[in-house]
Coordinates of C-alpha atoms and ligand atoms in Angstrom, one line a residue:
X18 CA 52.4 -67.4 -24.4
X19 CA 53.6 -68.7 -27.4
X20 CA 54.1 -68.9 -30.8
X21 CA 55.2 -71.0 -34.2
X22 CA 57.7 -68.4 -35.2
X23 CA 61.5 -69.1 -34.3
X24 CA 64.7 -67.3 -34.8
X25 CA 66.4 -69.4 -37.3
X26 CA 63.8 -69.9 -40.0
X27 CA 63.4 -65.9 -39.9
X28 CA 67.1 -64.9 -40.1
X29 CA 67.3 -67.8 -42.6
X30 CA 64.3 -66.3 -44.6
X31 CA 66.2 -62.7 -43.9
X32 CA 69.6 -64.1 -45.1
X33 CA 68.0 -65.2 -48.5
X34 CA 67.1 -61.7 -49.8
X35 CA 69.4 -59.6 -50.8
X36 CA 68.7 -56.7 -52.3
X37 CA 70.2 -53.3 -52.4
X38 CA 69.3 -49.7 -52.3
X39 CA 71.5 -49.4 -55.9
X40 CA 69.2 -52.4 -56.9
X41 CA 65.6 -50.8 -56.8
X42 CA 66.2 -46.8 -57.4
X43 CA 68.7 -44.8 -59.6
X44 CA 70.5 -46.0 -62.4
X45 CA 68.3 -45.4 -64.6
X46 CA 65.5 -46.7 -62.6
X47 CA 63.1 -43.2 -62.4
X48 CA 59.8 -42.3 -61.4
X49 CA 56.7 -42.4 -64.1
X50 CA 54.8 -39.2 -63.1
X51 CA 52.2 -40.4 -65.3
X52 CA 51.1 -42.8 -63.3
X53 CA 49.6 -43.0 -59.7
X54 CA 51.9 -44.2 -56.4
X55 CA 49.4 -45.3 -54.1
X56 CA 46.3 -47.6 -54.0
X57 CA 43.1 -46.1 -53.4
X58 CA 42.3 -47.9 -50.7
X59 CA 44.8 -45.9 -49.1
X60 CA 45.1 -42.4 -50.6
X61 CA 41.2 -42.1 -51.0
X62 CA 41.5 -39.3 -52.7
X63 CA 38.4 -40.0 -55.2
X64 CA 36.2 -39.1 -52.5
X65 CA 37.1 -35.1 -53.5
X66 CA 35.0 -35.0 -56.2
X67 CA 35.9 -31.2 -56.8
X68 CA 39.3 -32.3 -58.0
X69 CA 39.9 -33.1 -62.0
X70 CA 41.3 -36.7 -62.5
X71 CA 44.7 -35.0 -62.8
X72 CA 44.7 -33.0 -59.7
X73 CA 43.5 -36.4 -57.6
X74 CA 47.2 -37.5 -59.6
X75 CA 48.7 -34.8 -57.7
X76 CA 47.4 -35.6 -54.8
X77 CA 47.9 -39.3 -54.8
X78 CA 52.0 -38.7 -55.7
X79 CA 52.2 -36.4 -52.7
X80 CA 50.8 -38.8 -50.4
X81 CA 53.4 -41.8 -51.7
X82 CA 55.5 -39.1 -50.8
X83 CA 54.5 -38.9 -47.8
X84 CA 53.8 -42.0 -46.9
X85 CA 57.4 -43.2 -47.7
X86 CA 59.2 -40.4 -45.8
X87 CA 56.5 -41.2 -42.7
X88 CA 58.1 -44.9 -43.1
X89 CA 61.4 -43.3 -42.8
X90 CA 60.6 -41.2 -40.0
X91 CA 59.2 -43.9 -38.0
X92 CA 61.8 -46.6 -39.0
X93 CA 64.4 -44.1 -37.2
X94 CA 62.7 -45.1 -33.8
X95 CA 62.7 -48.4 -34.8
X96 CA 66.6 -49.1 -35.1
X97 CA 68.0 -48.3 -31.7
X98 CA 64.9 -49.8 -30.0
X99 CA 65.5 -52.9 -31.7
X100 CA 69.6 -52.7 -31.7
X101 CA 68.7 -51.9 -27.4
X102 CA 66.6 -54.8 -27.0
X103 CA 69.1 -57.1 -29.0
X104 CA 72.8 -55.6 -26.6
X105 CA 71.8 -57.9 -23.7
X106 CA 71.0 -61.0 -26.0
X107 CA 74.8 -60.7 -27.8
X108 CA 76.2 -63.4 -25.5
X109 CA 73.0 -65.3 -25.3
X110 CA 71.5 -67.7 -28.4
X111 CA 72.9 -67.0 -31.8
X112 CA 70.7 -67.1 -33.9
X113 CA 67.9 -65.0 -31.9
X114 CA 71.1 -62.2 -31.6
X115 CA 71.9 -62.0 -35.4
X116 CA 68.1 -61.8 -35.8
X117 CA 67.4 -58.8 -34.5
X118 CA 70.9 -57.5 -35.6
X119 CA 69.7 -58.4 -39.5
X120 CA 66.1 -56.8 -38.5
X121 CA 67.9 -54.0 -37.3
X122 CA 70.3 -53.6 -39.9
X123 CA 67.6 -54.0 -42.9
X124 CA 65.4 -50.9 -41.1
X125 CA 68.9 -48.6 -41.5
X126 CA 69.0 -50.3 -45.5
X127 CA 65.1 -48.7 -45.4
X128 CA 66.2 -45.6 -43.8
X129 CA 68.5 -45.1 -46.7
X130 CA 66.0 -46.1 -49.5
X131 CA 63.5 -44.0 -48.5
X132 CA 65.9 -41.1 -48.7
X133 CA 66.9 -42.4 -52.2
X134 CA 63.0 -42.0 -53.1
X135 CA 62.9 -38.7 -52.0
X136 CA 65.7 -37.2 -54.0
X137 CA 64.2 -39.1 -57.0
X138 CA 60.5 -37.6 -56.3
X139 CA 62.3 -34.1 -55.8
X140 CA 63.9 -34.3 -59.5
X141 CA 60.5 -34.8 -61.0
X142 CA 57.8 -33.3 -58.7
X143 CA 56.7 -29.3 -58.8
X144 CA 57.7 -29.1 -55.6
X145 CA 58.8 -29.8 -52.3
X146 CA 56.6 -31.5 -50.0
X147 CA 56.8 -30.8 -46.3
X148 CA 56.6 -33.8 -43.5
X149 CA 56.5 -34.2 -40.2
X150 CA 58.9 -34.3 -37.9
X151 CA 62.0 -34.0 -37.3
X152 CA 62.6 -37.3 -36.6
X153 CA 64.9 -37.5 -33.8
X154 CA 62.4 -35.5 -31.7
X155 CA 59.9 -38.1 -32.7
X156 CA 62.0 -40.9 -31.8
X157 CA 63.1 -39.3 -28.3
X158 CA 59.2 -39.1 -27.6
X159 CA 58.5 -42.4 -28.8
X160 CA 61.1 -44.3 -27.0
X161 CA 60.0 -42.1 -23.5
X162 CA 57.4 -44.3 -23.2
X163 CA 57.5 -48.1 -21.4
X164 CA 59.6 -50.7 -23.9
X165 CA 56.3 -52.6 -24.4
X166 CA 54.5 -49.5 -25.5
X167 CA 57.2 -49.1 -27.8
X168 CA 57.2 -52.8 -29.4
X169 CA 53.5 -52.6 -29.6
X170 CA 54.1 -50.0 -31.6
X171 CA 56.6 -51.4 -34.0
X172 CA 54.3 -54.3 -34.1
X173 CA 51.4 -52.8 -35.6
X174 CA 53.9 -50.7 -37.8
X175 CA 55.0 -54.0 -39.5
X176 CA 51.7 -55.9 -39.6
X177 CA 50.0 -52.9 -40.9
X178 CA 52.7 -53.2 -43.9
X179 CA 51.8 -56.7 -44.9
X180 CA 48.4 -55.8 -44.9
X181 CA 49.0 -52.6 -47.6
X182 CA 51.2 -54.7 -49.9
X183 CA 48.8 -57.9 -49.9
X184 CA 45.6 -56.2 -49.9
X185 CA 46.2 -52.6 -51.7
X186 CA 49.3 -52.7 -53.6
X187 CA 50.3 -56.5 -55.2
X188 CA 47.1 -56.4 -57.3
X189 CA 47.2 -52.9 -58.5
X190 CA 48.2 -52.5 -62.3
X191 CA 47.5 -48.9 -62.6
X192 CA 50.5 -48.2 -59.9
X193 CA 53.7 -46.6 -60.8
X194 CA 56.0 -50.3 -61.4
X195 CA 59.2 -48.3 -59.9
X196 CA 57.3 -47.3 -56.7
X197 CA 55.2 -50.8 -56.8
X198 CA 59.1 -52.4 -56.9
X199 CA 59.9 -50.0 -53.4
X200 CA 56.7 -51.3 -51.9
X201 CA 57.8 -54.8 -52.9
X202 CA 61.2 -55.2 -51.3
X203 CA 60.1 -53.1 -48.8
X204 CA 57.1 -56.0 -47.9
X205 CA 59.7 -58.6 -48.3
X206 CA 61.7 -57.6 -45.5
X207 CA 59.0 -56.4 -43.2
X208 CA 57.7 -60.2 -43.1
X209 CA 60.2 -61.4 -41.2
X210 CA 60.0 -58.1 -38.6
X211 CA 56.4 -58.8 -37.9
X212 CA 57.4 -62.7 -36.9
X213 CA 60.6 -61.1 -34.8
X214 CA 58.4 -58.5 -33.5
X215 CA 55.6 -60.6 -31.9
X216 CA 58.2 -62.7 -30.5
X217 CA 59.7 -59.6 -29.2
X218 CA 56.5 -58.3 -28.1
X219 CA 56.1 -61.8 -26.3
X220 CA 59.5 -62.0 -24.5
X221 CA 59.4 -58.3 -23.0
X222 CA 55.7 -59.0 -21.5
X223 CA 56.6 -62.4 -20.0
X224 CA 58.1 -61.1 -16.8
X225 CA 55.1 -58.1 -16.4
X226 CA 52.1 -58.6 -14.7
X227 CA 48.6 -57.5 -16.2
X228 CA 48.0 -54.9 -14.7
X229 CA 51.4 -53.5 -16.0
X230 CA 50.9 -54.8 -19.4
X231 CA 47.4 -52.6 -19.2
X232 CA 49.5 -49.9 -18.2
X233 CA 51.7 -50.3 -21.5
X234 CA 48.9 -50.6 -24.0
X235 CA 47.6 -47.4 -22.4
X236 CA 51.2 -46.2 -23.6
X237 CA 50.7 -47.4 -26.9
X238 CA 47.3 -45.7 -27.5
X239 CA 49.0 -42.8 -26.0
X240 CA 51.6 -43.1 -29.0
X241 CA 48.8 -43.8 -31.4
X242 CA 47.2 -40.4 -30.3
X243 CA 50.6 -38.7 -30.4
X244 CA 51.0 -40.0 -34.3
X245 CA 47.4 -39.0 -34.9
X246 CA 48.0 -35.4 -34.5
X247 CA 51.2 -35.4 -36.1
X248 CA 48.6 -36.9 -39.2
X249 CA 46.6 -33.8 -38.8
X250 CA 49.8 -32.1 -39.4
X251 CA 50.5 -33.8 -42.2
X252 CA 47.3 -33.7 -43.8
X253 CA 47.7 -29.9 -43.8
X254 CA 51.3 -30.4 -45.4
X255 CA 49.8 -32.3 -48.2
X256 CA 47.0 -29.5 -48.7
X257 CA 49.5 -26.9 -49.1
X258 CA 51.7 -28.9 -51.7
X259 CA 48.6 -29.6 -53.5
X260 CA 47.7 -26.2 -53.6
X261 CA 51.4 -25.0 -55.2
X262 CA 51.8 -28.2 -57.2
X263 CA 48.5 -28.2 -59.0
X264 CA 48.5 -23.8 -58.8
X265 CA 44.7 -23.9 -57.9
X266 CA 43.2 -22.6 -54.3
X267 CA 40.8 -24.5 -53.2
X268 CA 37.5 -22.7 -51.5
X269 CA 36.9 -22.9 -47.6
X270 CA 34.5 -25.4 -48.1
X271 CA 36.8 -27.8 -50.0
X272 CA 39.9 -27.3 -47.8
X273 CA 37.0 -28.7 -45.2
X274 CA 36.1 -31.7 -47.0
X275 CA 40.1 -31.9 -48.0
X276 CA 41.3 -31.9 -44.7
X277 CA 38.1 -34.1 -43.3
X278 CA 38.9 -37.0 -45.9
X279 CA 42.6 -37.0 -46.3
X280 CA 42.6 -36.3 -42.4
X281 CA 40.8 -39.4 -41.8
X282 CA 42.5 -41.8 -44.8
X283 CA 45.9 -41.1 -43.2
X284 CA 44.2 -42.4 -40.1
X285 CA 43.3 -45.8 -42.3
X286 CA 46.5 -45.3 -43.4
X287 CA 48.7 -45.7 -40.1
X288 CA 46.2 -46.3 -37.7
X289 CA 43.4 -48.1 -37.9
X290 CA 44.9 -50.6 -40.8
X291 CA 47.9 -51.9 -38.2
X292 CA 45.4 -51.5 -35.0
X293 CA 42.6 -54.2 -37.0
X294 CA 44.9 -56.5 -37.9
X295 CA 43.6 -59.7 -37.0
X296 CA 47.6 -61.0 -36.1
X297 CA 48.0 -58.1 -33.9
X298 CA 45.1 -58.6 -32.0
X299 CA 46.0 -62.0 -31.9
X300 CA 49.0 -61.1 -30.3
X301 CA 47.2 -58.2 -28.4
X302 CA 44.2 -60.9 -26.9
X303 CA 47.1 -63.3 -25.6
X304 CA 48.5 -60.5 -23.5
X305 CA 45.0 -58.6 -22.1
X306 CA 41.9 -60.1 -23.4
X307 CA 40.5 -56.9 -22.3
X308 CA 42.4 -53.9 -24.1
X309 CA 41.9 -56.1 -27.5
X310 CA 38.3 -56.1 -27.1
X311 CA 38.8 -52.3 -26.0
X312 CA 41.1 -51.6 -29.2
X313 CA 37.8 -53.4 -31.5
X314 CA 36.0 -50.7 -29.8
X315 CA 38.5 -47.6 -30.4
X316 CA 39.1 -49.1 -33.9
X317 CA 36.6 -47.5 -36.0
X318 CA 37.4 -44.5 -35.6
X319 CA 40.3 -45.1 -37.4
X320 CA 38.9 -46.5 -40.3
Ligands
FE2_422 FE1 61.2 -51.1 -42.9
FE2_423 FE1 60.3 -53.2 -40.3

């Protein structure tokens, strides 16, 4: 196994961006409720044609809600897994340590501007939008499982992010520029994860044979399943905020199609956007030929 990436062109890509939390929200720096937070291509929420152009507003701020506080929630697995796999490498190459401590380190700086972004949505928003969780028991689930689960994981997380910023998000001039500017410095970051995370990927499978690295990508669609249900979950969280935020009740038969389509574009969302992404099956196919041409299979379902 190998690859072009290497640990001191990332950390010195890493080291060249500097932003702040202070830098991209507050001061000044507010949410335009006027506008829309998230692509279609992700919210698809023009599929509920029963909903005025206002109400599919709603909707669409309540899931950039969401899907910023869902980053949050799954960033706090991210850190000590990461900080874990990088405690036995402290006396080993230096630049390959400080690169996972910088990758580390930026997650916690996400943490903390996702929580920003939530305070700021709460001071303009109807009202308060429930999400999944709480965290820590997420995490402690999570990181039950084996560590190349885990960085399987963490590596679809950070390709699927690339993907939403490049495909969905750069090109979109109707977004809100505030949350557009989150999702920006939010990409810029993640870049270098995805490098550090395939090599980390690469380095925990080396000394496994196949049939436990099978084993471990069973683990990580057991994690996939585990977030799809929490999805579900979520899915009915955003029905009830729409509900309050835009004061109408929807019938039975449109909470059905609601909870059918928003259900299933979460799924895009998180799922089957990381689990298609051609570097992660690249990375995928080097390890088990086999369980990447299974995950094709699986894949649509997600999509
Ligand atoms: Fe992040
Ligand atoms: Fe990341």
């Amino acid at each position: 196994m190998s690859y072009h990436y290497n640990f001191k062109d990332v950390l010195g890509r890493s080291e060249r961006i500097t932003w702040r939390v202070e830098d991209i929200i507050g001061n000044g720096k507010s949410l335009d409720f006027s506008k829309l937070f998230m692509p279609e291509n992700l919210a698809r929420v023009d599929g509920l044609t029963f909903l005025t152009p206002t109400e599919r507003r709603t909707l669409n701020q309540i899931r950039g809600h969401a899907y910023l506080s869902i980053f949050g929630l799954v960033e706090e697995f991210i850190v000590p897994f990461v900080l874990d796999h990088a405690r036995p490498l402290i006396n080993g190459e230096d630049y390959r340590t400080r690169a996972f401590l910088e990758f580390a380190a930026e997650e916690a700086k996400h943490i903390h501007l996702f929580r920003r972004f939530r305070q700021e949505f709460l001071r303009g928003f109807p009202v308060e939008c429930k999400v999944i969780g709480p965290a820590d028991a997420v995490a402690k689930h999570i990181l039950s499982h084996h560590p190349l689960s885990v960085a399987l994981v963490i590596l679809h997380i950070e390709w699927m992010t690339q993907r939403h910023f490049l495909d969905s998000v750069h090109d979109d001039g109707t977004l809100d520029e505030q949350f557009k500017s989150l999702l920006k410095h939010h990409w810029m970051e993640e870049a270098q994860h995805a490098q550090l995370d395939t090599l980390m990927v690469e380095s925990i499978a080396e000394t496994m044979t196949p049939a436990e690295i099978d084993k471990a990508f069973d683990g990580y669609l057991e994690i996939g399943g585990f977030l799809d249900n929490g999805l579900k979950q979520q899915t009915a969280f955003d029905l009830e905020a729409f509900e309050t935020g835009a004061k109408r009740t929807l019938s039975p038969s449109e909470r059905d199609q609601f909870m059918a389509l928003q259900h299933q574009a979460n799924r895009w969302t998180y799922l089957g956007s990381g689990m298609t992404h051609k570097n992660f099956l690249d990375t995928l196919g080097r390890l088990s030929p086999g369980k990447r041409a299974m995950l094709e299979e699986i894949a649509p379902t997600f999509c």
